[in-house]
mmCIF file of C-alpha atoms in Angstrom:
data_model
loop_
_atom_site.group_PDB
_atom_site.id
_atom_site.type_symbol
_atom_site.label_atom_id
_atom_site.label_comp_id
_atom_site.label_asym_id
_atom_site.label_seq_id
_atom_site.Cartn_x
_atom_site.Cartn_y
_atom_site.Cartn_z
ATOM 1 C CA MET A 1 0.000 0.000 0.000
ATOM 2 C CA THR A 2 2.732 2.445 -0.977
ATOM 3 C CA LEU A 3 2.129 5.689 -2.796
ATOM 4 C CA ASP A 4 2.768 5.871 -6.512
ATOM 5 C CA ALA A 5 5.967 7.892 -6.815
ATOM 6 C CA ALA A 6 4.963 9.022 -10.300
ATOM 7 C CA ARG A 7 2.023 10.969 -8.892
ATOM 8 C CA ASP A 8 2.698 14.417 -7.432
ATOM 9 C CA GLY A 9 -0.718 14.916 -5.919
ATOM 10 C CA LEU A 10 -4.467 14.915 -6.277
ATOM 11 C CA ASP A 11 -6.074 16.764 -9.189
ATOM 12 C CA LEU A 12 -9.467 17.823 -7.860
ATOM 13 C CA GLY A 13 -10.794 19.850 -10.796
ATOM 14 C CA ALA A 14 -10.441 23.393 -12.068
ATOM 15 C CA ASP A 15 -11.189 26.849 -10.702
ATOM 16 C CA VAL A 16 -13.387 29.407 -12.469
ATOM 17 C CA GLY A 17 -10.370 30.481 -14.522
ATOM 18 C CA GLY A 18 -9.770 26.957 -15.759
ATOM 19 C CA GLU A 19 -6.626 26.414 -13.687
ATOM 20 C CA THR A 20 -6.162 22.935 -12.227
ATOM 21 C CA VAL A 21 -6.763 22.687 -8.480
ATOM 22 C CA SER A 22 -4.566 20.099 -6.810
ATOM 23 C CA LEU A 23 -3.398 19.048 -3.372
ATOM 24 C CA PRO A 24 -0.382 17.000 -2.314
ATOM 25 C CA THR A 25 -1.427 13.493 -1.322
ATOM 26 C CA GLU A 26 -0.051 14.064 2.190
ATOM 27 C CA ALA A 27 -2.734 16.729 2.725
ATOM 28 C CA LEU A 28 -5.255 13.891 3.081
ATOM 29 C CA LEU A 29 -3.765 13.160 6.498
ATOM 30 C CA ARG A 30 -5.509 16.326 7.710
ATOM 31 C CA HIS A 31 -8.791 14.727 6.570
ATOM 32 C CA VAL A 32 -11.374 16.088 4.119
ATOM 33 C CA MET A 33 -14.908 17.244 4.856
ATOM 34 C CA ALA A 34 -17.438 18.262 2.208
ATOM 35 C CA LEU A 35 -20.275 20.565 3.284
ATOM 36 C CA GLY A 36 -23.164 21.683 1.114
ATOM 37 C CA ALA A 37 -26.868 21.502 0.424
ATOM 38 C CA SER A 38 -28.484 18.523 -1.259
ATOM 39 C CA GLY A 39 -27.463 18.421 -4.932
ATOM 40 C CA SER A 40 -24.523 20.790 -4.478
ATOM 41 C CA GLY A 41 -21.935 18.177 -5.462
ATOM 42 C CA LYS A 42 -20.574 16.924 -2.110
ATOM 43 C CA THR A 43 -20.625 13.282 -3.104
ATOM 44 C CA VAL A 44 -19.228 13.993 -6.572
ATOM 45 C CA PHE A 45 -16.336 15.912 -5.004
ATOM 46 C CA CYS A 46 -15.645 13.122 -2.486
ATOM 47 C CA LYS A 47 -15.726 10.534 -5.263
ATOM 48 C CA VAL A 48 -13.126 12.608 -7.138
ATOM 49 C CA VAL A 49 -10.963 12.540 -3.983
ATOM 50 C CA ALA A 50 -11.388 8.751 -3.808
ATOM 51 C CA GLU A 51 -10.542 8.311 -7.493
ATOM 52 C CA GLU A 52 -7.450 10.494 -7.201
ATOM 53 C CA ALA A 53 -6.374 8.633 -4.058
ATOM 54 C CA LEU A 54 -6.679 5.376 -5.991
ATOM 55 C CA LEU A 55 -4.488 6.755 -8.799
ATOM 56 C CA ALA A 56 -1.955 7.636 -6.087
ATOM 57 C CA GLY A 57 -2.034 4.006 -4.908
ATOM 58 C CA LEU A 58 -4.245 4.375 -1.837
ATOM 59 C CA PRO A 59 -6.866 1.670 -1.264
ATOM 60 C CA THR A 60 -10.199 3.028 -0.058
ATOM 61 C CA ILE A 61 -13.002 1.843 2.211
ATOM 62 C CA CYS A 62 -16.242 3.681 1.381
ATOM 63 C CA VAL A 63 -19.271 3.494 3.655
ATOM 64 C CA ASP A 64 -22.249 4.118 1.370
ATOM 65 C CA PRO A 65 -25.492 4.767 3.294
ATOM 66 C CA GLN A 66 -27.617 5.675 0.246
ATOM 67 C CA GLY A 67 -26.152 3.938 -2.801
ATOM 68 C CA ASP A 68 -24.445 6.999 -4.294
ATOM 69 C CA LEU A 69 -20.955 5.475 -4.203
ATOM 70 C CA CYS A 70 -21.734 2.219 -5.971
ATOM 71 C CA SER A 71 -21.304 4.103 -9.260
ATOM 72 C CA LEU A 72 -17.540 3.942 -8.637
ATOM 73 C CA ALA A 73 -17.883 0.434 -10.074
ATOM 74 C CA ALA A 74 -19.456 1.707 -13.299
ATOM 75 C CA GLY A 75 -17.403 2.118 -16.454
ATOM 76 C CA THR A 76 -16.275 5.583 -17.483
ATOM 77 C CA LEU A 77 -17.769 7.475 -20.436
ATOM 78 C CA ASP A 78 -16.362 7.229 -23.963
ATOM 79 C CA ASP A 79 -13.408 9.461 -24.845
ATOM 80 C CA ALA A 80 -15.444 12.057 -26.758
ATOM 81 C CA GLU A 81 -17.818 12.642 -23.865
ATOM 82 C CA LEU A 82 -14.955 12.690 -21.367
ATOM 83 C CA GLU A 83 -13.226 15.412 -23.391
ATOM 84 C CA ALA A 84 -16.499 17.359 -23.685
ATOM 85 C CA ARG A 85 -16.629 17.372 -19.882
ATOM 86 C CA GLY A 86 -13.020 18.508 -19.577
ATOM 87 C CA ILE A 87 -11.738 15.109 -18.393
ATOM 88 C CA ASP A 88 -8.485 13.662 -19.663
ATOM 89 C CA PRO A 89 -9.318 10.301 -21.332
ATOM 90 C CA GLY A 90 -5.844 9.086 -20.457
ATOM 91 C CA ARG A 91 -6.516 9.633 -16.759
ATOM 92 C CA ALA A 92 -9.826 7.796 -17.073
ATOM 93 C CA ALA A 93 -8.022 4.907 -18.774
ATOM 94 C CA ARG A 94 -5.485 4.731 -15.942
ATOM 95 C CA PHE A 95 -8.326 4.613 -13.439
ATOM 96 C CA ARG A 96 -9.984 1.739 -15.321
ATOM 97 C CA GLU A 97 -6.693 -0.140 -15.438
ATOM 98 C CA ARG A 98 -5.901 0.280 -11.742
ATOM 99 C CA ALA A 99 -9.297 0.247 -10.028
ATOM 100 C CA GLU A 100 -10.772 -2.871 -8.506
ATOM 101 C CA VAL A 101 -14.124 -1.755 -7.101
ATOM 102 C CA VAL A 102 -16.021 -4.311 -5.019
ATOM 103 C CA ILE A 103 -19.520 -3.747 -3.601
ATOM 104 C CA PHE A 104 -19.964 -5.404 -0.198
ATOM 105 C CA THR A 105 -23.528 -5.941 1.055
ATOM 106 C CA PRO A 106 -24.013 -6.661 4.769
ATOM 107 C CA GLY A 107 -27.181 -8.540 5.630
ATOM 108 C CA ALA A 108 -27.958 -9.461 2.009
ATOM 109 C CA ARG A 109 -27.101 -12.090 -0.577
ATOM 110 C CA VAL A 110 -26.491 -9.785 -3.532
ATOM 111 C CA GLY A 111 -23.120 -8.266 -4.341
ATOM 112 C CA VAL A 112 -20.491 -9.688 -1.994
ATOM 113 C CA PRO A 113 -22.185 -10.534 1.332
ATOM 114 C CA LEU A 114 -20.335 -9.241 4.380
ATOM 115 C CA CYS A 115 -20.970 -10.102 8.017
ATOM 116 C CA ALA A 116 -19.607 -9.048 11.396
ATOM 117 C CA ASP A 117 -19.854 -10.627 14.814
ATOM 118 C CA PRO A 118 -20.788 -7.846 17.280
ATOM 119 C CA VAL A 119 -18.083 -9.176 19.591
ATOM 120 C CA ASP A 120 -14.800 -8.905 17.719
ATOM 121 C CA PRO A 121 -12.659 -11.995 18.391
ATOM 122 C CA GLY A 122 -9.632 -9.698 18.131
ATOM 123 C CA LEU A 123 -10.521 -7.748 21.294
ATOM 124 C CA ALA A 124 -8.037 -9.716 23.370
ATOM 125 C CA ALA A 125 -5.193 -8.531 21.136
ATOM 126 C CA PHE A 126 -5.553 -4.976 22.443
ATOM 127 C CA GLU A 127 -3.480 -4.068 25.486
ATOM 128 C CA GLY A 128 -3.883 -1.732 28.439
ATOM 129 C CA ALA A 129 -6.033 1.338 27.890
ATOM 130 C CA GLU A 130 -6.671 0.426 24.244
ATOM 131 C CA ARG A 131 -8.297 -2.832 25.368
ATOM 132 C CA ALA A 132 -10.449 -1.035 27.951
ATOM 133 C CA HIS A 133 -11.703 1.429 25.340
ATOM 134 C CA ALA A 134 -12.278 -1.297 22.732
ATOM 135 C CA VAL A 135 -14.271 -3.397 25.198
ATOM 136 C CA SER A 136 -16.378 -0.370 26.173
ATOM 137 C CA ARG A 137 -17.133 0.370 22.511
ATOM 138 C CA THR A 138 -18.115 -3.260 21.946
ATOM 139 C CA ALA A 139 -20.407 -3.159 24.972
ATOM 140 C CA ALA A 140 -22.079 -0.044 23.563
ATOM 141 C CA VAL A 141 -22.610 -1.793 20.202
ATOM 142 C CA VAL A 142 -24.243 -4.822 21.845
ATOM 143 C CA VAL A 143 -26.469 -2.660 24.041
ATOM 144 C CA GLY A 144 -27.533 -0.607 21.024
ATOM 145 C CA LEU A 145 -28.452 -3.771 19.117
ATOM 146 C CA LEU A 146 -30.597 -4.848 22.060
ATOM 147 C CA GLY A 147 -32.617 -1.652 21.733
ATOM 148 C CA PHE A 148 -31.432 0.096 24.897
ATOM 149 C CA ASP A 149 -30.670 3.817 24.844
ATOM 150 C CA LEU A 150 -27.075 4.398 25.933
ATOM 151 C CA ASP A 151 -28.032 7.853 27.208
ATOM 152 C CA GLN A 152 -30.574 6.358 29.636
ATOM 153 C CA ASP A 153 -29.791 4.758 32.994
ATOM 154 C CA ASP A 154 -30.830 1.239 31.931
ATOM 155 C CA GLY A 155 -28.656 1.427 28.822
ATOM 156 C CA ALA A 156 -25.674 2.668 30.818
ATOM 157 C CA GLY A 157 -26.189 -0.062 33.431
ATOM 158 C CA LEU A 158 -26.427 -2.821 30.833
ATOM 159 C CA SER A 159 -23.354 -1.440 29.069
ATOM 160 C CA ALA A 160 -21.435 -1.793 32.341
ATOM 161 C CA VAL A 161 -22.625 -5.406 32.655
ATOM 162 C CA VAL A 162 -21.525 -6.321 29.116
ATOM 163 C CA ASP A 163 -18.227 -4.494 29.652
ATOM 164 C CA ARG A 164 -17.458 -6.498 32.802
ATOM 165 C CA ALA A 165 -18.602 -9.745 31.161
ATOM 166 C CA LEU A 166 -16.249 -9.235 28.215
ATOM 167 C CA HIS A 167 -13.331 -8.465 30.514
ATOM 168 C CA ALA A 168 -14.115 -11.628 32.503
ATOM 169 C CA MET A 169 -14.161 -13.697 29.306
ATOM 170 C CA ILE A 170 -10.822 -12.248 28.171
ATOM 171 C CA GLU A 171 -9.230 -12.907 31.562
ATOM 172 C CA ALA A 172 -10.520 -16.498 31.474
ATOM 173 C CA GLY A 173 -9.170 -17.013 27.971
ATOM 174 C CA ALA A 174 -12.658 -17.774 26.644
ATOM 175 C CA PRO A 175 -13.343 -17.442 22.886
ATOM 176 C CA LEU A 176 -14.894 -14.067 22.116
ATOM 177 C CA SER A 177 -18.126 -14.014 20.103
ATOM 178 C CA LEU A 178 -21.769 -13.014 20.426
ATOM 179 C CA ALA A 179 -22.650 -16.649 21.159
ATOM 180 C CA GLY A 180 -19.958 -16.810 23.837
ATOM 181 C CA LEU A 181 -21.221 -13.624 25.489
ATOM 182 C CA THR A 182 -24.786 -14.983 25.440
ATOM 183 C CA GLU A 183 -23.685 -18.206 27.134
ATOM 184 C CA HIS A 184 -21.613 -16.315 29.702
ATOM 185 C CA LEU A 185 -24.518 -14.097 30.756
ATOM 186 C CA HIS A 186 -26.949 -17.032 30.719
ATOM 187 C CA ALA A 187 -24.647 -18.877 33.142
ATOM 188 C CA ALA A 188 -24.493 -15.740 35.304
ATOM 189 C CA GLU A 189 -28.315 -15.649 35.362
ATOM 190 C CA GLN A 190 -28.422 -19.181 36.772
ATOM 191 C CA ASP A 191 -26.312 -17.892 39.679
ATOM 192 C CA GLY A 192 -28.515 -14.832 40.250
ATOM 193 C CA PHE A 193 -26.182 -12.612 38.212
ATOM 194 C CA GLY A 194 -23.733 -12.276 41.101
ATOM 195 C CA ALA A 195 -21.687 -9.061 40.923
ATOM 196 C CA TYR A 196 -23.434 -7.999 37.699
ATOM 197 C CA ALA A 197 -26.600 -7.222 39.667
ATOM 198 C CA ARG A 198 -24.936 -4.165 41.183
ATOM 199 C CA PHE A 199 -24.956 -2.502 37.748
ATOM 200 C CA LEU A 200 -28.568 -3.250 36.780
ATOM 201 C CA ASP A 201 -31.639 -4.699 38.454
ATOM 202 C CA ALA A 202 -31.807 -8.510 38.072
ATOM 203 C CA ARG A 203 -35.276 -8.344 36.517
ATOM 204 C CA LYS A 204 -34.014 -5.980 33.806
ATOM 205 C CA LEU A 205 -30.964 -8.174 33.303
ATOM 206 C CA ARG A 206 -33.222 -11.154 32.641
ATOM 207 C CA THR A 207 -35.093 -9.101 30.044
ATOM 208 C CA ALA A 208 -31.779 -8.126 28.448
ATOM 209 C CA ASN A 209 -30.701 -11.785 28.399
ATOM 210 C CA GLN A 210 -33.910 -12.734 26.588
ATOM 211 C CA ARG A 211 -33.270 -10.054 23.976
ATOM 212 C CA LEU A 212 -29.662 -11.183 23.661
ATOM 213 C CA ALA A 213 -30.751 -14.775 22.998
ATOM 214 C CA ARG A 214 -33.182 -13.580 20.310
ATOM 215 C CA LEU A 215 -30.590 -11.326 18.680
ATOM 216 C CA ASP A 216 -28.953 -14.228 16.865
ATOM 217 C CA VAL A 217 -32.221 -15.571 15.405
ATOM 218 C CA GLY A 218 -33.990 -14.688 12.144
ATOM 219 C CA ALA A 219 -32.905 -12.185 9.498
ATOM 220 C CA ARG A 220 -30.285 -10.585 11.726
ATOM 221 C CA ARG A 221 -28.317 -13.829 11.587
ATOM 222 C CA LEU A 222 -27.397 -12.834 8.030
ATOM 223 C CA LEU A 223 -25.820 -9.665 9.389
ATOM 224 C CA PHE A 224 -23.728 -11.583 11.928
ATOM 225 C CA HIS A 225 -22.887 -14.828 10.126
ATOM 226 C CA ASP A 226 -23.720 -14.817 6.394
ATOM 227 C CA GLY A 227 -20.933 -13.828 4.010
ATOM 228 C CA LEU A 228 -17.287 -12.890 4.338
ATOM 229 C CA PRO A 229 -16.311 -12.076 7.931
ATOM 230 C CA LEU A 230 -15.485 -8.380 8.227
ATOM 231 C CA ASP A 231 -11.720 -7.897 8.025
ATOM 232 C CA VAL A 232 -9.789 -4.874 6.797
ATOM 233 C CA GLU A 233 -7.215 -6.924 4.891
ATOM 234 C CA THR A 234 -10.046 -8.721 3.086
ATOM 235 C CA LEU A 235 -11.608 -5.380 2.184
ATOM 236 C CA VAL A 236 -8.497 -3.675 0.827
ATOM 237 C CA ARG A 237 -6.396 -6.499 -0.625
ATOM 238 C CA PRO A 238 -6.803 -6.592 -4.443
ATOM 239 C CA SER A 239 -7.280 -9.899 -6.208
ATOM 240 C CA GLN A 240 -4.758 -9.035 -8.951
ATOM 241 C CA PRO A 241 -1.259 -7.514 -8.862
ATOM 242 C CA GLY A 242 -1.157 -3.881 -9.947
ATOM 243 C CA LYS A 243 -4.757 -3.210 -8.943
ATOM 244 C CA VAL A 244 -5.891 -0.887 -6.137
ATOM 245 C CA ARG A 245 -8.993 -1.896 -4.203
ATOM 246 C CA VAL A 246 -12.004 0.331 -3.542
ATOM 247 C CA ALA A 247 -14.294 -1.449 -1.069
ATOM 248 C CA VAL A 248 -17.805 0.036 -1.093
ATOM 249 C CA ILE A 249 -19.889 -1.086 1.902
ATOM 250 C CA TYR A 250 -23.484 -0.577 0.806
ATOM 251 C CA LEU A 251 -25.701 -0.021 3.854
ATOM 252 C CA ASN A 252 -29.074 0.212 2.115
ATOM 253 C CA THR A 253 -29.351 -3.565 2.392
ATOM 254 C CA LEU A 254 -30.007 -2.875 6.101
ATOM 255 C CA HIS A 255 -33.405 -1.495 7.069
ATOM 256 C CA ALA A 256 -33.054 -0.528 10.746
ATOM 257 C CA GLN A 257 -30.876 2.445 11.689
ATOM 258 C CA GLU A 258 -29.488 0.528 14.694
ATOM 259 C CA ASP A 259 -28.251 -2.177 12.287
ATOM 260 C CA LYS A 260 -26.510 0.483 10.197
ATOM 261 C CA ASP A 261 -25.034 2.001 13.365
ATOM 262 C CA PHE A 262 -23.811 -1.445 14.377
ATOM 263 C CA PHE A 263 -22.144 -2.168 11.061
ATOM 264 C CA VAL A 264 -20.423 1.212 10.903
ATOM 265 C CA ALA A 265 -19.196 0.627 14.467
ATOM 266 C CA ALA A 266 -17.880 -2.796 13.473
ATOM 267 C CA VAL A 267 -16.056 -1.404 10.421
ATOM 268 C CA VAL A 268 -14.534 1.415 12.457
ATOM 269 C CA ASP A 269 -13.383 -0.850 15.288
ATOM 270 C CA ARG A 270 -11.799 -3.341 12.875
ATOM 271 C CA LEU A 271 -10.115 -0.438 11.066
ATOM 272 C CA TYR A 272 -8.854 1.034 14.332
ATOM 273 C CA GLY A 273 -7.302 -2.300 15.333
ATOM 274 C CA TRP A 274 -5.795 -2.672 11.859
ATOM 275 C CA MET A 275 -4.133 0.730 11.888
ATOM 276 C CA LEU A 276 -2.619 0.133 15.348
ATOM 277 C CA ALA A 277 -1.052 -3.037 13.959
ATOM 278 C CA HIS A 278 0.054 -1.332 10.695
ATOM 279 C CA PRO A 279 1.344 2.141 11.601
ATOM 280 C CA SER A 280 2.607 4.433 8.845
ATOM 281 C CA ALA A 281 3.782 8.025 8.769
ATOM 282 C CA ASP A 282 2.636 8.308 5.135
ATOM 283 C CA PRO A 283 -0.875 8.006 3.728
ATOM 284 C CA GLN A 284 -1.712 4.311 3.331
ATOM 285 C CA LEU A 285 -5.517 4.049 3.244
ATOM 286 C CA LEU A 286 -8.560 6.276 2.669
ATOM 287 C CA PHE A 287 -11.720 5.889 4.764
ATOM 288 C CA TYR A 288 -14.752 7.677 3.336
ATOM 289 C CA ILE A 289 -18.189 7.831 4.929
ATOM 290 C CA ASP A 290 -20.900 9.629 2.996
ATOM 291 C CA GLU A 291 -23.790 11.498 4.709
ATOM 292 C CA VAL A 292 -22.152 11.068 8.090
ATOM 293 C CA ALA A 293 -24.635 13.024 10.243
ATOM 294 C CA PRO A 294 -26.761 10.096 11.531
ATOM 295 C CA PHE A 295 -23.628 8.343 12.771
ATOM 296 C CA VAL A 296 -22.020 11.221 14.749
ATOM 297 C CA PRO A 297 -24.925 13.478 15.822
ATOM 298 C CA PRO A 298 -24.253 16.238 18.368
ATOM 299 C CA VAL A 299 -26.706 15.005 21.012
ATOM 300 C CA ARG A 300 -27.647 11.344 20.538
ATOM 301 C CA LYS A 301 -25.110 8.584 21.058
ATOM 302 C CA PRO A 302 -25.495 5.838 18.443
ATOM 303 C CA ALA A 303 -23.278 2.803 18.906
ATOM 304 C CA CYS A 304 -20.761 3.962 16.274
ATOM 305 C CA LYS A 305 -20.284 7.530 17.534
ATOM 306 C CA ASP A 306 -17.439 6.950 19.994
ATOM 307 C CA GLY A 307 -15.547 4.774 17.521
ATOM 308 C CA LEU A 308 -15.826 7.298 14.704
ATOM 309 C CA THR A 309 -14.783 10.177 16.946
ATOM 310 C CA LEU A 310 -11.733 8.209 18.112
ATOM 311 C CA LEU A 311 -10.830 7.161 14.571
ATOM 312 C CA PHE A 312 -11.016 10.728 13.270
ATOM 313 C CA LYS A 313 -8.808 11.857 16.159
ATOM 314 C CA GLN A 314 -6.130 9.169 15.857
ATOM 315 C CA ALA A 315 -6.139 8.105 12.194
ATOM 316 C CA ARG A 316 -3.672 10.629 10.792
ATOM 317 C CA LYS A 317 -0.922 9.326 13.101
ATOM 318 C CA TYR A 318 -1.224 5.925 11.437
ATOM 319 C CA GLY A 319 -1.501 6.988 7.809
ATOM 320 C CA VAL A 320 -5.284 6.578 7.558
ATOM 321 C CA CYS A 321 -6.947 9.493 5.764
ATOM 322 C CA CYS A 322 -10.617 10.232 6.473
ATOM 323 C CA VAL A 323 -13.249 11.842 4.256
ATOM 324 C CA MET A 324 -16.840 12.659 5.212
ATOM 325 C CA ALA A 325 -19.741 14.650 3.804
ATOM 326 C CA THR A 326 -22.885 16.176 5.273
ATOM 327 C CA GLN A 327 -25.605 18.626 4.285
ATOM 328 C CA ASN A 328 -25.663 20.441 7.610
ATOM 329 C CA PRO A 329 -22.565 20.850 9.803
ATOM 330 C CA GLY A 330 -24.864 21.516 12.774
ATOM 331 C CA ASP A 331 -25.955 17.877 12.565
ATOM 332 C CA VAL A 332 -22.416 16.599 13.236
ATOM 333 C CA ASP A 333 -20.800 16.540 16.670
ATOM 334 C CA TYR A 334 -18.276 19.366 16.918
ATOM 335 C CA ARG A 335 -15.604 17.026 18.360
ATOM 336 C CA ALA A 336 -15.696 15.000 15.175
ATOM 337 C CA MET A 337 -15.651 18.093 12.942
ATOM 338 C CA ALA A 338 -12.726 19.543 14.863
ATOM 339 C CA GLN A 339 -10.477 16.840 13.411
ATOM 340 C CA PHE A 340 -11.123 17.951 9.801
#
């Protein structure tokens, strides 16, 4: 995942005088945010950034909430129309030659199905404070999937229970998975919940356990178990030498917002673990999330919010460049925006 030395930077278009507007590739480490009303060209601009990053050798993970990014997989126009639009046909040809665009579809059996266990088996690989934070984020994801509001007392109490349960499983060397967590808390219920009862009333814990058991049944099983297991190397590794991968994760296959929140959280946590294990001072990967507002709102706390905020804060130190777009900056938490 090294930069193409033949490329000096990113050509983003032209100004009103027709002069090319470009940025050095290293500028992506400061992150890119596109703001504008609906139809103003935010997504088009961000797609140009992604295309230019690909030509510079950077693989890209795109989170596509509405289907606007799947067109990256479409063929380019013929040379005459490209020239009429002021686009160099040679550049378009290079993009076609280098790009390997794959559409991943969580919770569905079209495209390339992708699944993620809510409890990342790689949690135990984190150390010290990083492990504590990763476990807390995982607990928040599980609680969100169970339908509890993390901003309410019951949600906070259940999050503490799941947090302690995951730490206990790690310390015992138990395999980490949603099924393992369910079994662990079921066993705790048989013993009256023991120390867990100090975080949440036992009656509410029993209700949570029932929801947890039902979580892995029905259509949601596709989201957790059907398809390729979510893994950053799988997403960004091209199938052919000389290609650069663009992984588009299409979220419109998911109907509930909490399922979308969960999958974004899972992607972000896997990416965070990957970048800690693969540090780089130079740009090495682009992470682009379109229409980001529902995932990092200023007041609510969806399951993916803490992970995204942490990623935006830490990514540049590890060579991960972030791009996001929104119609209204007031709909995005200021702590996330401050990193762009």
